[in-house]
Amino acid sequence: MDKNEVAVVDIKARKVVARWPGAPGGAPVGMSIDTKKGRLFIGCRKPQKLIVLSTGDGKVLADLPIGESVDATKIDNGQAFASCRDGTLTVAGETSLGRFEIVQTVKTRPGARTMGLDPTTHRIYLPTAEFEEPKPGATRGPATKPGTFMIVVVARSATH
C-alpha cells in the first residue's frame, strides 16, 4: 500500500534505514536529488505541490504550489523544475539559505508533462501533441490529434 513516504536505503547493507513522510504532499510521482546541497525535490499530485526535503534528516524545507498532474522534476543550475499536464513548467529556487520560492511559472502546452533536460545547453524538452475536445462523461483523457506530435523547447532568454 502506498504510504506517500520516502524510504532511505543503505545500498551496501541493502536495507531501509529510515522512512520520511512526504506530507504535506501526496501522490508523489517525480523526484530529483541535489546531492551537493542535500535536497530532494518531489513532485506531488494530491495536493499539487513541489516538496523540498533535506536529505540529511528528511525535514520538509518547503512545499510549493505547482500545476495540475505533475509528471517530472529536474534540477539544473540550482533551480528545480516541475512539468505538469496543465501546460505549466514551475521553476523553483533557493532565494536565500534554506528559503525556497517559485521564481517563475512558464506557460508551455497542455499535455507537456514528461521532461528531458540537457545539462550542457540547459534546455528543457517537453513532448506533447494537440488534443481532441474531451467527450462528455469520458473517464479517460482526450485523444491526441493524429500528426500533431511536437517537442516544446524551453530555454533561458539570451539576456540572462
PDB file of C-alpha atoms in Angstrom:
ATOM      1  CA  MET A   1       0.000   0.000   0.000  1.00  0.00           C
ATOM      2  CA  ASP A   2       1.258   3.460  -0.931  1.00  0.00           C
ATOM      3  CA  LYS A   3       2.102   5.436   2.185  1.00  0.00           C
ATOM      4  CA  ASN A   4       3.373   8.620   0.483  1.00  0.00           C
ATOM      5  CA  GLU A   5       6.774   8.315   2.124  1.00  0.00           C
ATOM      6  CA  VAL A   6      10.405   8.354   1.117  1.00  0.00           C
ATOM      7  CA  ALA A   7      12.356   5.222   2.011  1.00  0.00           C
ATOM      8  CA  VAL A   8      16.042   5.846   2.725  1.00  0.00           C
ATOM      9  CA  VAL A   9      18.072   2.830   1.632  1.00  0.00           C
ATOM     10  CA  ASP A  10      21.596   1.864   2.698  1.00  0.00           C
ATOM     11  CA  ILE A  11      22.827   0.362  -0.568  1.00  0.00           C
ATOM     12  CA  LYS A  12      25.741  -1.517   0.997  1.00  0.00           C
ATOM     13  CA  ALA A  13      23.602  -3.057   3.750  1.00  0.00           C
ATOM     14  CA  ARG A  14      20.681  -3.492   1.331  1.00  0.00           C
ATOM     15  CA  LYS A  15      18.118  -2.316   3.830  1.00  0.00           C
ATOM     16  CA  VAL A  16      15.772   0.556   4.538  1.00  0.00           C
ATOM     17  CA  VAL A  17      17.317   2.690   7.288  1.00  0.00           C
ATOM     18  CA  ALA A  18      14.677   5.436   7.542  1.00  0.00           C
ATOM     19  CA  ARG A  19      11.244   6.441   6.312  1.00  0.00           C
ATOM     20  CA  TRP A  20      10.276  10.066   5.878  1.00  0.00           C
ATOM     21  CA  PRO A  21       6.691  11.242   5.377  1.00  0.00           C
ATOM     22  CA  GLY A  22       6.001  13.034   2.114  1.00  0.00           C
ATOM     23  CA  ALA A  23       3.377  15.267   3.757  1.00  0.00           C
ATOM     24  CA  PRO A  24       2.264  17.929   3.121  1.00  0.00           C
ATOM     25  CA  GLY A  25       2.458  16.425  -0.376  1.00  0.00           C
ATOM     26  CA  GLY A  26       0.755  13.273  -1.560  1.00  0.00           C
ATOM     27  CA  ALA A  27       0.687  11.015  -4.613  1.00  0.00           C
ATOM     28  CA  PRO A  28       4.388  11.634  -5.377  1.00  0.00           C
ATOM     29  CA  VAL A  29       5.468  10.919  -8.954  1.00  0.00           C
ATOM     30  CA  GLY A  30       8.650  12.769  -9.926  1.00  0.00           C
ATOM     31  CA  MET A  31      11.766  13.030  -7.770  1.00  0.00           C
ATOM     32  CA  SER A  32      15.125  14.730  -8.308  1.00  0.00           C
ATOM     33  CA  ILE A  33      18.061  14.904  -5.928  1.00  0.00           C
ATOM     34  CA  ASP A  34      20.700  17.586  -5.483  1.00  0.00           C
ATOM     35  CA  THR A  35      23.457  15.582  -3.802  1.00  0.00           C
ATOM     36  CA  LYS A  36      25.752  18.607  -3.406  1.00  0.00           C
ATOM     37  CA  LYS A  37      23.238  20.611  -1.386  1.00  0.00           C
ATOM     38  CA  GLY A  38      21.437  17.649   0.183  1.00  0.00           C
ATOM     39  CA  ARG A  39      17.999  18.402  -1.223  1.00  0.00           C
ATOM     40  CA  LEU A  40      15.312  16.054  -2.550  1.00  0.00           C
ATOM     41  CA  PHE A  41      12.622  17.584  -4.769  1.00  0.00           C
ATOM     42  CA  ILE A  42       9.347  15.649  -5.002  1.00  0.00           C
ATOM     43  CA  GLY A  43       6.553  16.472  -7.445  1.00  0.00           C
ATOM     44  CA  CYS A  44       3.179  15.572  -5.899  1.00  0.00           C
ATOM     45  CA  ARG A  45      -0.291  15.367  -7.453  1.00  0.00           C
ATOM     46  CA  LYS A  46      -2.619  15.311  -4.409  1.00  0.00           C
ATOM     47  CA  PRO A  47      -2.201  18.040  -3.364  1.00  0.00           C
ATOM     48  CA  GLN A  48      -0.348  19.699  -6.257  1.00  0.00           C
ATOM     49  CA  LYS A  49       2.969  20.592  -4.643  1.00  0.00           C
ATOM     50  CA  LEU A  50       6.718  20.540  -5.079  1.00  0.00           C
ATOM     51  CA  ILE A  51       8.095  19.293  -1.762  1.00  0.00           C
ATOM     52  CA  VAL A  52      11.715  20.043  -0.844  1.00  0.00           C
ATOM     53  CA  LEU A  53      13.259  17.681   1.729  1.00  0.00           C
ATOM     54  CA  SER A  54      16.645  17.743   3.446  1.00  0.00           C
ATOM     55  CA  THR A  55      18.454  14.513   2.555  1.00  0.00           C
ATOM     56  CA  GLY A  56      20.202  14.652   5.931  1.00  0.00           C
ATOM     57  CA  ASP A  57      17.151  14.272   8.137  1.00  0.00           C
ATOM     58  CA  GLY A  58      14.040  14.273   5.930  1.00  0.00           C
ATOM     59  CA  LYS A  59      12.890  17.669   7.210  1.00  0.00           C
ATOM     60  CA  VAL A  60      10.466  19.446   4.875  1.00  0.00           C
ATOM     61  CA  LEU A  61      12.216  22.643   3.800  1.00  0.00           C
ATOM     62  CA  ALA A  62       9.432  23.876   1.509  1.00  0.00           C
ATOM     63  CA  ASP A  63       6.112  22.961  -0.025  1.00  0.00           C
ATOM     64  CA  LEU A  64       5.421  24.993  -3.130  1.00  0.00           C
ATOM     65  CA  PRO A  65       2.314  25.122  -5.338  1.00  0.00           C
ATOM     66  CA  ILE A  66       2.622  23.653  -8.844  1.00  0.00           C
ATOM     67  CA  GLY A  67       0.315  22.912 -11.771  1.00  0.00           C
ATOM     68  CA  GLU A  68      -2.075  20.010 -12.271  1.00  0.00           C
ATOM     69  CA  SER A  69      -0.803  16.467 -12.824  1.00  0.00           C
ATOM     70  CA  VAL A  70       2.957  16.810 -12.424  1.00  0.00           C
ATOM     71  CA  ASP A  71       4.944  14.087 -14.158  1.00  0.00           C
ATOM     72  CA  ALA A  72       8.614  15.009 -13.859  1.00  0.00           C
ATOM     73  CA  THR A  73      11.067  17.057 -11.828  1.00  0.00           C
ATOM     74  CA  LYS A  74      14.601  18.039 -12.800  1.00  0.00           C
ATOM     75  CA  ILE A  75      17.382  20.115 -11.249  1.00  0.00           C
ATOM     76  CA  ASP A  76      19.757  22.396 -13.144  1.00  0.00           C
ATOM     77  CA  ASN A  77      21.977  25.303 -12.107  1.00  0.00           C
ATOM     78  CA  GLY A  78      20.490  25.478  -8.616  1.00  0.00           C
ATOM     79  CA  GLN A  79      16.892  25.540  -9.799  1.00  0.00           C
ATOM     80  CA  ALA A  80      14.230  22.836  -9.683  1.00  0.00           C
ATOM     81  CA  PHE A  81      11.693  22.333 -12.464  1.00  0.00           C
ATOM     82  CA  ALA A  82       8.303  20.594 -12.339  1.00  0.00           C
ATOM     83  CA  SER A  83       6.464  19.886 -15.610  1.00  0.00           C
ATOM     84  CA  CYS A  84       2.692  19.487 -15.445  1.00  0.00           C
ATOM     85  CA  ARG A  85      -0.060  18.248 -17.767  1.00  0.00           C
ATOM     86  CA  ASP A  86      -1.932  21.555 -17.477  1.00  0.00           C
ATOM     87  CA  GLY A  87       0.745  23.221 -19.629  1.00  0.00           C
ATOM     88  CA  THR A  88       2.904  24.765 -16.923  1.00  0.00           C
ATOM     89  CA  LEU A  89       6.555  24.398 -16.009  1.00  0.00           C
ATOM     90  CA  THR A  90       7.203  25.576 -12.458  1.00  0.00           C
ATOM     91  CA  VAL A  91      10.681  26.914 -11.690  1.00  0.00           C
ATOM     92  CA  ALA A  92      11.702  26.956  -8.019  1.00  0.00           C
ATOM     93  CA  GLY A  93      14.886  28.274  -6.487  1.00  0.00           C
ATOM     94  CA  GLU A  94      16.596  28.736  -3.153  1.00  0.00           C
ATOM     95  CA  THR A  95      16.259  32.516  -2.847  1.00  0.00           C
ATOM     96  CA  SER A  96      18.183  32.647   0.427  1.00  0.00           C
ATOM     97  CA  LEU A  97      19.748  29.970   2.612  1.00  0.00           C
ATOM     98  CA  GLY A  98      17.055  27.370   3.252  1.00  0.00           C
ATOM     99  CA  ARG A  99      14.264  29.503   1.724  1.00  0.00           C
ATOM    100  CA  PHE A 100      12.682  28.163  -1.466  1.00  0.00           C
ATOM    101  CA  GLU A 101      10.252  30.050  -3.662  1.00  0.00           C
ATOM    102  CA  ILE A 102       8.606  29.787  -7.048  1.00  0.00           C
ATOM    103  CA  VAL A 103      10.704  32.082  -9.227  1.00  0.00           C
ATOM    104  CA  GLN A 104       8.756  31.572 -12.442  1.00  0.00           C
ATOM    105  CA  THR A 105       5.859  29.654 -13.943  1.00  0.00           C
ATOM    106  CA  VAL A 106       6.380  29.109 -17.671  1.00  0.00           C
ATOM    107  CA  LYS A 107       3.330  28.501 -19.876  1.00  0.00           C
ATOM    108  CA  THR A 108       4.117  25.530 -22.138  1.00  0.00           C
ATOM    109  CA  ARG A 109       1.404  23.428 -23.846  1.00  0.00           C
ATOM    110  CA  PRO A 110      -1.349  21.219 -22.434  1.00  0.00           C
ATOM    111  CA  GLY A 111      -0.097  17.662 -22.004  1.00  0.00           C
ATOM    112  CA  ALA A 112       3.589  18.686 -21.828  1.00  0.00           C
ATOM    113  CA  ARG A 113       4.352  16.879 -18.597  1.00  0.00           C
ATOM    114  CA  THR A 114       7.204  14.494 -19.463  1.00  0.00           C
ATOM    115  CA  MET A 115      10.554  16.307 -19.332  1.00  0.00           C
ATOM    116  CA  GLY A 116      14.087  15.918 -20.569  1.00  0.00           C
ATOM    117  CA  LEU A 117      16.877  18.339 -19.665  1.00  0.00           C
ATOM    118  CA  ASP A 118      20.178  18.843 -21.475  1.00  0.00           C
ATOM    119  CA  PRO A 119      22.762  19.727 -18.780  1.00  0.00           C
ATOM    120  CA  THR A 120      25.109  21.212 -21.397  1.00  0.00           C
ATOM    121  CA  THR A 121      22.701  23.657 -23.063  1.00  0.00           C
ATOM    122  CA  HIS A 122      20.346  23.902 -20.046  1.00  0.00           C
ATOM    123  CA  ARG A 123      17.389  23.457 -22.391  1.00  0.00           C
ATOM    124  CA  ILE A 124      14.274  21.606 -21.323  1.00  0.00           C
ATOM    125  CA  TYR A 125      12.401  19.376 -23.763  1.00  0.00           C
ATOM    126  CA  LEU A 126       8.693  18.634 -23.277  1.00  0.00           C
ATOM    127  CA  PRO A 127       6.915  16.257 -25.679  1.00  0.00           C
ATOM    128  CA  THR A 128       3.204  16.790 -26.307  1.00  0.00           C
ATOM    129  CA  ALA A 129       0.585  16.964 -29.059  1.00  0.00           C
ATOM    130  CA  GLU A 130      -2.702  18.652 -29.839  1.00  0.00           C
ATOM    131  CA  PHE A 131      -5.751  17.009 -28.262  1.00  0.00           C
ATOM    132  CA  GLU A 132      -9.339  16.339 -29.297  1.00  0.00           C
ATOM    133  CA  GLU A 133     -12.105  18.008 -27.302  1.00  0.00           C
ATOM    134  CA  PRO A 134     -12.957  15.838 -24.279  1.00  0.00           C
ATOM    135  CA  LYS A 135     -16.140  13.843 -24.747  1.00  0.00           C
ATOM    136  CA  PRO A 136     -18.898  14.417 -22.154  1.00  0.00           C
ATOM    137  CA  GLY A 137     -18.759  11.772 -19.436  1.00  0.00           C
ATOM    138  CA  ALA A 138     -15.380  10.450 -20.601  1.00  0.00           C
ATOM    139  CA  THR A 139     -13.356   8.638 -17.959  1.00  0.00           C
ATOM    140  CA  ARG A 140     -10.068   8.938 -19.848  1.00  0.00           C
ATOM    141  CA  GLY A 141      -8.194  11.987 -21.027  1.00  0.00           C
ATOM    142  CA  PRO A 142      -8.774  13.377 -24.512  1.00  0.00           C
ATOM    143  CA  ALA A 143      -7.283  11.579 -27.520  1.00  0.00           C
ATOM    144  CA  THR A 144      -4.350  13.105 -29.378  1.00  0.00           C
ATOM    145  CA  LYS A 145      -4.926  14.506 -32.852  1.00  0.00           C
ATOM    146  CA  PRO A 146      -3.012  12.446 -35.432  1.00  0.00           C
ATOM    147  CA  GLY A 147       0.133  14.079 -36.826  1.00  0.00           C
ATOM    148  CA  THR A 148       0.406  16.761 -34.127  1.00  0.00           C
ATOM    149  CA  PHE A 149       3.295  15.407 -32.037  1.00  0.00           C
ATOM    150  CA  MET A 150       5.711  18.179 -31.038  1.00  0.00           C
ATOM    151  CA  ILE A 151       8.587  18.926 -28.697  1.00  0.00           C
ATOM    152  CA  VAL A 152       8.330  22.169 -26.736  1.00  0.00           C
ATOM    153  CA  VAL A 153      11.801  23.578 -26.029  1.00  0.00           C
ATOM    154  CA  VAL A 154      12.263  25.875 -23.034  1.00  0.00           C
ATOM    155  CA  ALA A 155      15.481  27.887 -22.690  1.00  0.00           C
ATOM    156  CA  ARG A 156      16.619  30.994 -20.882  1.00  0.00           C
ATOM    157  CA  SER A 157      16.462  34.168 -22.909  1.00  0.00           C
ATOM    158  CA  ALA A 158      19.733  35.474 -24.337  1.00  0.00           C
ATOM    159  CA  THR A 159      19.658  38.399 -21.880  1.00  0.00           C
ATOM    160  CA  HIS A 160      20.173  36.114 -18.843  1.00  0.00           C
TER     161      HIS A 160
END
